[in-house]
PDB file of C-alpha atoms in Angstrom:
ATOM      1  CA  UNK Q  29       0.125  -0.208  -0.009  1.00  0.00           C
ATOM      2  CA  UNK Q  30       0.739   3.915  -0.300  1.00  0.00           C
ATOM      3  CA  UNK Q  31       2.078   3.923  -3.457  1.00  0.00           C
ATOM      4  CA  UNK Q  32       2.666   7.504  -5.002  1.00  0.00           C
ATOM      5  CA  UNK Q  33       3.108   7.986  -9.010  1.00  0.00           C
ATOM      6  CA  UNK Q  34       4.597  10.363 -11.395  1.00  0.00           C
ATOM      7  CA  UNK Q  35       3.799  10.691 -14.692  1.00  0.00           C
ATOM      8  CA  UNK Q  36       5.913  11.524 -16.505  1.00  0.00           C
ATOM      9  CA  UNK Q  37       8.846   9.816 -15.746  1.00  0.00           C
ATOM     10  CA  UNK Q  38      10.846  12.087 -17.625  1.00  0.00           C
ATOM     11  CA  UNK Q  39      10.391  14.292 -20.148  1.00  0.00           C
ATOM     12  CA  UNK Q  40      12.603  16.198 -23.110  1.00  0.00           C
ATOM     13  CA  UNK Q  41      11.113  19.680 -24.028  1.00  0.00           C
ATOM     14  CA  UNK Q  42      12.373  22.917 -26.149  1.00  0.00           C
ATOM     15  CA  UNK Q  43      12.703  26.205 -24.412  1.00  0.00           C
ATOM     16  CA  UNK Q  44      10.262  28.683 -23.618  1.00  0.00           C
ATOM     17  CA  UNK Q  45       7.439  25.313 -23.132  1.00  0.00           C
ATOM     18  CA  UNK Q  46       5.362  24.289 -21.376  1.00  0.00           C
ATOM     19  CA  UNK Q  47       5.554  21.236 -18.877  1.00  0.00           C
ATOM     20  CA  UNK Q  48       3.072  19.281 -16.596  1.00  0.00           C
ATOM     21  CA  UNK Q  49       4.177  16.569 -14.424  1.00  0.00           C
ATOM     22  CA  UNK Q  50       1.473  14.214 -12.224  1.00  0.00           C
ATOM     23  CA  UNK Q  51       1.568  13.635  -8.985  1.00  0.00           C
ATOM     24  CA  UNK Q  52      -1.167  10.865  -8.451  1.00  0.00           C
ATOM     25  CA  UNK Q  53      -1.123   8.992  -4.654  1.00  0.00           C
ATOM     26  CA  UNK Q  54      -2.652   5.101  -5.841  1.00  0.00           C
ATOM     27  CA  UNK Q  55      -4.220   3.801  -2.879  1.00  0.00           C
ATOM     28  CA  UNK Q  56      -4.980   7.100  -0.764  1.00  0.00           C
ATOM     29  CA  UNK Q  57      -6.227  10.362  -0.037  1.00  0.00           C
ATOM     30  CA  UNK Q  58      -3.604  13.031  -0.220  1.00  0.00           C
ATOM     31  CA  UNK Q  59      -5.183  16.300   1.515  1.00  0.00           C
ATOM     32  CA  UNK Q  60      -0.823  17.614   1.425  1.00  0.00           C
ATOM     33  CA  UNK Q  61       1.283  16.850  -1.281  1.00  0.00           C
ATOM     34  CA  UNK Q  62       4.529  17.988  -1.500  1.00  0.00           C
ATOM     35  CA  UNK Q  63       7.301  19.216  -5.010  1.00  0.00           C
ATOM     36  CA  UNK Q  64      10.966  18.773  -4.200  1.00  0.00           C
ATOM     37  CA  UNK Q  65      13.317  20.112  -6.745  1.00  0.00           C
ATOM     38  CA  UNK Q  66      16.881  18.083  -7.160  1.00  0.00           C
ATOM     39  CA  UNK Q  67      19.670  18.746  -8.961  1.00  0.00           C
ATOM     40  CA  UNK Q  68      22.810  17.002  -9.662  1.00  0.00           C
ATOM     41  CA  UNK Q  69      24.475  15.533  -6.913  1.00  0.00           C
ATOM     42  CA  UNK Q  70      22.634  17.774  -4.144  1.00  0.00           C
ATOM     43  CA  UNK Q  71      19.834  16.793  -2.241  1.00  0.00           C
ATOM     44  CA  UNK Q  72      16.372  17.240  -2.496  1.00  0.00           C
ATOM     45  CA  UNK Q  73      14.701  20.589  -1.673  1.00  0.00           C
ATOM     46  CA  UNK Q  74      11.050  21.828  -0.689  1.00  0.00           C
ATOM     47  CA  UNK Q  75       8.912  24.342  -3.501  1.00  0.00           C
ATOM     48  CA  UNK Q  76       5.678  23.588  -2.177  1.00  0.00           C
ATOM     49  CA  UNK Q  77       3.801  23.244  -0.629  1.00  0.00           C
ATOM     50  CA  UNK Q  78      -0.590  21.784  -1.941  1.00  0.00           C
ATOM     51  CA  UNK Q  79      -3.370  21.709  -0.073  1.00  0.00           C
ATOM     52  CA  UNK Q  80      -6.436  19.930  -2.435  1.00  0.00           C
ATOM     53  CA  UNK Q  81      -8.383  22.477  -2.846  1.00  0.00           C
ATOM     54  CA  UNK Q  82      -6.431  26.568  -2.080  1.00  0.00           C
ATOM     55  CA  UNK Q  83      -3.761  27.244  -2.771  1.00  0.00           C
ATOM     56  CA  UNK Q  84      -0.112  26.115  -2.857  1.00  0.00           C
ATOM     57  CA  UNK Q  85       2.094  27.368  -0.574  1.00  0.00           C
ATOM     58  CA  UNK Q  86       5.082  28.354  -2.363  1.00  0.00           C
ATOM     59  CA  UNK Q  87       8.973  28.453   0.039  1.00  0.00           C
ATOM     60  CA  UNK Q  88      10.912  30.896  -0.207  1.00  0.00           C
ATOM     61  CA  UNK Q  89      13.073  31.914  -3.665  1.00  0.00           C
ATOM     62  CA  UNK Q  90      10.632  29.887  -5.719  1.00  0.00           C
ATOM     63  CA  UNK Q  91       8.601  32.157  -8.739  1.00  0.00           C
ATOM     64  CA  UNK Q  92       4.584  30.802  -7.724  1.00  0.00           C
ATOM     65  CA  UNK Q  93       3.978  32.257 -11.686  1.00  0.00           C
ATOM     66  CA  UNK Q  94       6.574  29.989 -13.818  1.00  0.00           C
ATOM     67  CA  UNK Q  95       5.843  26.813 -11.379  1.00  0.00           C
ATOM     68  CA  UNK Q  96       2.094  26.856 -11.316  1.00  0.00           C
ATOM     69  CA  UNK Q  97       0.896  23.313  -8.452  1.00  0.00           C
ATOM     70  CA  UNK Q  98      -3.266  22.409  -8.760  1.00  0.00           C
ATOM     71  CA  UNK Q  99      -5.225  20.228  -6.662  1.00  0.00           C
ATOM     72  CA  UNK Q 100      -7.827  19.627  -7.551  1.00  0.00           C
ATOM     73  CA  UNK Q 101      -8.194  16.556  -6.278  1.00  0.00           C
ATOM     74  CA  UNK Q 102      -7.243  14.326  -2.562  1.00  0.00           C
ATOM     75  CA  UNK Q 103      -4.815  11.492  -5.607  1.00  0.00           C
ATOM     76  CA  UNK Q 104      -3.520  14.869  -7.597  1.00  0.00           C
ATOM     77  CA  UNK Q 105      -1.187  17.635  -7.857  1.00  0.00           C
ATOM     78  CA  UNK Q 106       0.408  18.539 -10.873  1.00  0.00           C
ATOM     79  CA  UNK Q 107       3.253  20.437 -11.588  1.00  0.00           C
ATOM     80  CA  UNK Q 108       3.313  22.686 -14.107  1.00  0.00           C
ATOM     81  CA  UNK Q 109       6.474  24.043 -15.739  1.00  0.00           C
ATOM     82  CA  UNK Q 110       5.383  27.153 -17.727  1.00  0.00           C
ATOM     83  CA  UNK Q 111       8.466  28.859 -20.313  1.00  0.00           C
ATOM     84  CA  UNK Q 112      10.623  26.368 -19.446  1.00  0.00           C
ATOM     85  CA  UNK Q 113      14.307  27.152 -19.984  1.00  0.00           C
ATOM     86  CA  UNK Q 114      17.919  25.411 -19.196  1.00  0.00           C
ATOM     87  CA  UNK Q 115      18.305  26.084 -16.293  1.00  0.00           C
ATOM     88  CA  UNK Q 116      15.219  24.674 -14.984  1.00  0.00           C
ATOM     89  CA  UNK Q 117      16.588  20.451 -16.229  1.00  0.00           C
ATOM     90  CA  UNK Q 118      16.155  18.972 -12.777  1.00  0.00           C
ATOM     91  CA  UNK Q 119      14.213  15.938 -11.578  1.00  0.00           C
ATOM     92  CA  UNK Q 120      11.676  16.626  -9.183  1.00  0.00           C
ATOM     93  CA  UNK Q 121       9.505  14.580  -6.756  1.00  0.00           C
ATOM     94  CA  UNK Q 122       6.727  14.021  -5.363  1.00  0.00           C
ATOM     95  CA  UNK Q 123       5.767  13.319  -1.879  1.00  0.00           C
ATOM     96  CA  UNK Q 124       2.069  13.171  -0.491  1.00  0.00           C
ATOM     97  CA  UNK Q 125       0.461  13.253   3.192  1.00  0.00           C
ATOM     98  CA  UNK Q 126      -2.456  10.194   4.419  1.00  0.00           C
ATOM     99  CA  UNK Q 127      -5.298  12.088   5.240  1.00  0.00           C
ATOM    100  CA  UNK Q 128      -6.197   9.504   7.937  1.00  0.00           C
ATOM    101  CA  UNK Q 129      -3.884   7.295  10.078  1.00  0.00           C
ATOM    102  CA  UNK Q 130      -0.495   8.101  10.174  1.00  0.00           C
ATOM    103  CA  UNK Q 131       0.516  11.174   9.093  1.00  0.00           C
ATOM    104  CA  UNK Q 132       3.400  11.336  10.273  1.00  0.00           C
ATOM    105  CA  UNK Q 133       4.288  10.063   6.790  1.00  0.00           C
ATOM    106  CA  UNK Q 134       5.192  10.799   3.785  1.00  0.00           C
ATOM    107  CA  UNK Q 135       4.839   8.716   1.175  1.00  0.00           C
ATOM    108  CA  UNK Q 136       7.060   9.681  -2.611  1.00  0.00           C
ATOM    109  CA  UNK Q 137       7.050   8.979  -5.969  1.00  0.00           C
ATOM    110  CA  UNK Q 138       9.595   7.868  -7.683  1.00  0.00           C
ATOM    111  CA  UNK Q 139      10.014  11.466  -9.213  1.00  0.00           C
ATOM    112  CA  UNK Q 140      10.743  12.643 -12.936  1.00  0.00           C
ATOM    113  CA  UNK Q 141      13.717  14.153 -14.878  1.00  0.00           C
ATOM    114  CA  UNK Q 142      12.997  17.033 -16.734  1.00  0.00           C
ATOM    115  CA  UNK Q 143      15.717  18.199 -19.886  1.00  0.00           C
ATOM    116  CA  UNK Q 144      15.057  21.235 -21.447  1.00  0.00           C
ATOM    117  CA  UNK Q 145      17.181  21.850 -24.337  1.00  0.00           C
TER     118      UNK Q 145
ATOM    119  CA  UNK R   7      17.019  28.759   9.528  1.00  0.00           C
ATOM    120  CA  UNK R   8      16.904  25.254   9.915  1.00  0.00           C
ATOM    121  CA  UNK R   9      20.049  23.723   8.282  1.00  0.00           C
ATOM    122  CA  UNK R  10      20.950  19.587   8.255  1.00  0.00           C
ATOM    123  CA  UNK R  11      24.269  18.989   7.212  1.00  0.00           C
ATOM    124  CA  UNK R  12      25.808  14.891   6.796  1.00  0.00           C
ATOM    125  CA  UNK R  13      29.094  13.822   7.424  1.00  0.00           C
ATOM    126  CA  UNK R  14      31.092  12.676   5.493  1.00  0.00           C
ATOM    127  CA  UNK R  15      29.828  13.351   1.682  1.00  0.00           C
ATOM    128  CA  UNK R  16      31.044   9.899   0.474  1.00  0.00           C
ATOM    129  CA  UNK R  17      32.332   6.875   1.739  1.00  0.00           C
ATOM    130  CA  UNK R  18      33.490   3.699   0.410  1.00  0.00           C
ATOM    131  CA  UNK R  19      34.147   0.512   2.748  1.00  0.00           C
ATOM    132  CA  UNK R  20      34.821  -3.713   2.186  1.00  0.00           C
ATOM    133  CA  UNK R  21      31.828  -5.386   2.167  1.00  0.00           C
ATOM    134  CA  UNK R  22      31.376  -6.734   6.123  1.00  0.00           C
ATOM    135  CA  UNK R  23      32.215  -3.448   8.007  1.00  0.00           C
ATOM    136  CA  UNK R  24      30.095  -1.708   9.993  1.00  0.00           C
ATOM    137  CA  UNK R  25      29.752   1.751   9.439  1.00  0.00           C
ATOM    138  CA  UNK R  26      27.557   5.170  10.700  1.00  0.00           C
ATOM    139  CA  UNK R  27      26.500   7.890   8.971  1.00  0.00           C
ATOM    140  CA  UNK R  28      26.075  11.547  10.032  1.00  0.00           C
ATOM    141  CA  UNK R  29      23.745  14.154  10.448  1.00  0.00           C
ATOM    142  CA  UNK R  30      23.548  17.425  12.303  1.00  0.00           C
ATOM    143  CA  UNK R  31      20.900  20.141  12.220  1.00  0.00           C
ATOM    144  CA  UNK R  32      21.320  23.206  14.509  1.00  0.00           C
ATOM    145  CA  UNK R  33      17.607  23.833  15.475  1.00  0.00           C
ATOM    146  CA  UNK R  34      16.533  21.058  17.865  1.00  0.00           C
ATOM    147  CA  UNK R  35      12.543  22.466  18.012  1.00  0.00           C
ATOM    148  CA  UNK R  36      12.130  18.954  15.507  1.00  0.00           C
ATOM    149  CA  UNK R  37       8.369  17.309  15.281  1.00  0.00           C
ATOM    150  CA  UNK R  38      10.593  14.491  14.055  1.00  0.00           C
ATOM    151  CA  UNK R  39      13.839  12.941  11.961  1.00  0.00           C
ATOM    152  CA  UNK R  40      13.502  10.576   9.635  1.00  0.00           C
ATOM    153  CA  UNK R  41      16.012   8.527   7.830  1.00  0.00           C
ATOM    154  CA  UNK R  42      15.864   8.417   3.670  1.00  0.00           C
ATOM    155  CA  UNK R  43      18.073   5.499   0.928  1.00  0.00           C
ATOM    156  CA  UNK R  44      17.942   6.772  -3.248  1.00  0.00           C
ATOM    157  CA  UNK R  45      19.611   5.008  -5.223  1.00  0.00           C
ATOM    158  CA  UNK R  46      20.800   6.289  -8.527  1.00  0.00           C
ATOM    159  CA  UNK R  47      17.994   8.216 -10.842  1.00  0.00           C
ATOM    160  CA  UNK R  48      15.409   7.227  -8.274  1.00  0.00           C
ATOM    161  CA  UNK R  49      12.844   8.570  -5.752  1.00  0.00           C
ATOM    162  CA  UNK R  50      13.612   8.040  -1.712  1.00  0.00           C
ATOM    163  CA  UNK R  51      12.688   5.055   0.095  1.00  0.00           C
ATOM    164  CA  UNK R  52      11.924   5.996   4.022  1.00  0.00           C
ATOM    165  CA  UNK R  53      14.101   3.758   5.662  1.00  0.00           C
ATOM    166  CA  UNK R  54      13.776   4.277   9.650  1.00  0.00           C
ATOM    167  CA  UNK R  55      11.152   7.848  10.754  1.00  0.00           C
ATOM    168  CA  UNK R  56      12.466   8.813  15.135  1.00  0.00           C
ATOM    169  CA  UNK R  57      10.018  10.732  16.402  1.00  0.00           C
ATOM    170  CA  UNK R  58      11.262  14.318  18.648  1.00  0.00           C
ATOM    171  CA  UNK R  59       9.979  11.558  22.124  1.00  0.00           C
ATOM    172  CA  UNK R  60      11.872   8.564  20.851  1.00  0.00           C
ATOM    173  CA  UNK R  61      15.982   8.326  20.912  1.00  0.00           C
ATOM    174  CA  UNK R  62      16.471   5.118  17.866  1.00  0.00           C
ATOM    175  CA  UNK R  63      14.837   2.936  15.448  1.00  0.00           C
ATOM    176  CA  UNK R  64      16.163  -0.288  14.451  1.00  0.00           C
ATOM    177  CA  UNK R  65      14.888  -2.102  11.797  1.00  0.00           C
ATOM    178  CA  UNK R  66      16.797  -5.341  10.106  1.00  0.00           C
ATOM    179  CA  UNK R  67      20.304  -4.204   9.925  1.00  0.00           C
ATOM    180  CA  UNK R  68      19.769  -1.160  10.447  1.00  0.00           C
ATOM    181  CA  UNK R  69      19.522   1.456  13.187  1.00  0.00           C
ATOM    182  CA  UNK R  70      18.653   5.299  14.174  1.00  0.00           C
ATOM    183  CA  UNK R  71      19.562   7.173  16.821  1.00  0.00           C
ATOM    184  CA  UNK R  72      18.130  10.848  18.190  1.00  0.00           C
ATOM    185  CA  UNK R  73      20.557  13.594  20.490  1.00  0.00           C
ATOM    186  CA  UNK R  74      17.867  16.311  19.675  1.00  0.00           C
ATOM    187  CA  UNK R  75      19.579  18.229  22.739  1.00  0.00           C
ATOM    188  CA  UNK R  76      22.622  18.129  20.821  1.00  0.00           C
ATOM    189  CA  UNK R  77      20.800  18.150  17.314  1.00  0.00           C
ATOM    190  CA  UNK R  78      22.632  15.346  15.888  1.00  0.00           C
ATOM    191  CA  UNK R  79      21.848  11.591  14.816  1.00  0.00           C
ATOM    192  CA  UNK R  80      23.725   8.820  13.687  1.00  0.00           C
ATOM    193  CA  UNK R  81      22.490   5.847  11.172  1.00  0.00           C
ATOM    194  CA  UNK R  82      24.097   2.980  11.748  1.00  0.00           C
ATOM    195  CA  UNK R  83      24.871  -0.128   9.500  1.00  0.00           C
ATOM    196  CA  UNK R  84      25.408  -3.485  10.227  1.00  0.00           C
ATOM    197  CA  UNK R  85      27.064  -6.667   8.315  1.00  0.00           C
ATOM    198  CA  UNK R  86      27.593  -3.559   5.183  1.00  0.00           C
ATOM    199  CA  UNK R  87      26.879  -5.012   1.831  1.00  0.00           C
ATOM    200  CA  UNK R  88      26.956  -4.044  -1.906  1.00  0.00           C
ATOM    201  CA  UNK R  89      23.353  -4.286  -2.485  1.00  0.00           C
ATOM    202  CA  UNK R  90      23.684  -0.886   0.316  1.00  0.00           C
ATOM    203  CA  UNK R  91      25.026   1.075  -1.734  1.00  0.00           C
ATOM    204  CA  UNK R  92      23.501   4.249  -2.095  1.00  0.00           C
ATOM    205  CA  UNK R  93      22.940   7.605  -1.012  1.00  0.00           C
ATOM    206  CA  UNK R  94      21.619   7.995   2.164  1.00  0.00           C
ATOM    207  CA  UNK R  95      19.249  11.372   2.709  1.00  0.00           C
ATOM    208  CA  UNK R  96      18.377  11.932   6.250  1.00  0.00           C
ATOM    209  CA  UNK R  97      15.828  14.578   6.999  1.00  0.00           C
ATOM    210  CA  UNK R  98      13.925  16.858   9.518  1.00  0.00           C
ATOM    211  CA  UNK R  99      10.086  17.987   9.499  1.00  0.00           C
ATOM    212  CA  UNK R 100       8.666  20.516  11.544  1.00  0.00           C
ATOM    213  CA  UNK R 101       5.520  20.873  13.034  1.00  0.00           C
ATOM    214  CA  UNK R 102       4.206  22.285   9.752  1.00  0.00           C
ATOM    215  CA  UNK R 103       5.204  18.881   8.045  1.00  0.00           C
ATOM    216  CA  UNK R 104       7.692  19.747   5.730  1.00  0.00           C
ATOM    217  CA  UNK R 105      10.840  18.597   4.973  1.00  0.00           C
ATOM    218  CA  UNK R 106      14.607  19.046   5.238  1.00  0.00           C
ATOM    219  CA  UNK R 107      17.328  17.267   3.975  1.00  0.00           C
ATOM    220  CA  UNK R 108      20.890  17.132   4.465  1.00  0.00           C
ATOM    221  CA  UNK R 109      23.041  16.815   1.653  1.00  0.00           C
ATOM    222  CA  UNK R 110      23.592  13.293   1.930  1.00  0.00           C
ATOM    223  CA  UNK R 111      26.346  10.623   1.867  1.00  0.00           C
ATOM    224  CA  UNK R 112      27.371   8.264  -0.905  1.00  0.00           C
ATOM    225  CA  UNK R 113      28.256   4.550  -0.062  1.00  0.00           C
ATOM    226  CA  UNK R 114      29.826   2.820  -2.095  1.00  0.00           C
ATOM    227  CA  UNK R 115      30.374  -1.319  -0.391  1.00  0.00           C
ATOM    228  CA  UNK R 116      32.701  -3.238  -1.998  1.00  0.00           C
ATOM    229  CA  UNK R 117      32.818  -7.049  -2.665  1.00  0.00           C
TER     230      UNK R 117
END
């Protein structure tokens, strides 16, 4: 149980295009989902906290107009990188916090590797 | 601002050796601390979660300890195996459930 999926697992796009990444909790409902970014050989940095039915909360330094987050249901959050540039190339990982039960744990998705040419 | 540091950054050991990975954090007001494993190009696998009221957690060959007052946690791996080779990340959890990650320790266990 407690599986989180991400789609796509990898994507290559041209500079200036937008890319949408999906994060789904497959067998549980998640009130809160988190989006992280990881550059090569670096650790994960929290980008934003996404709550179902409300606006996302962004960490300092993260452009909310560039990284659009939508949490439309208790099992799906999406991250859209708008007008992507090569410096946005990174590994994006989401996590989901269960709505009920043991809420101390976050379950992580397998990640999406974005390469912007 | 909470900062999480992991030492060493990289470690190479022969198979069978016991080893210790270190994690330190600057703000002791944490909710929980969690250790993860990350294989190259993959997501995270949770290894152990220590609640702030606990001192340690054990799972198989892994043992994690937490000393909040000194801002330290250690992950002990007994009888290391080549399959243990990965990057190990510690993360402190604030009351808002946000995770703040350390920079990781890249472990290589040589056959």
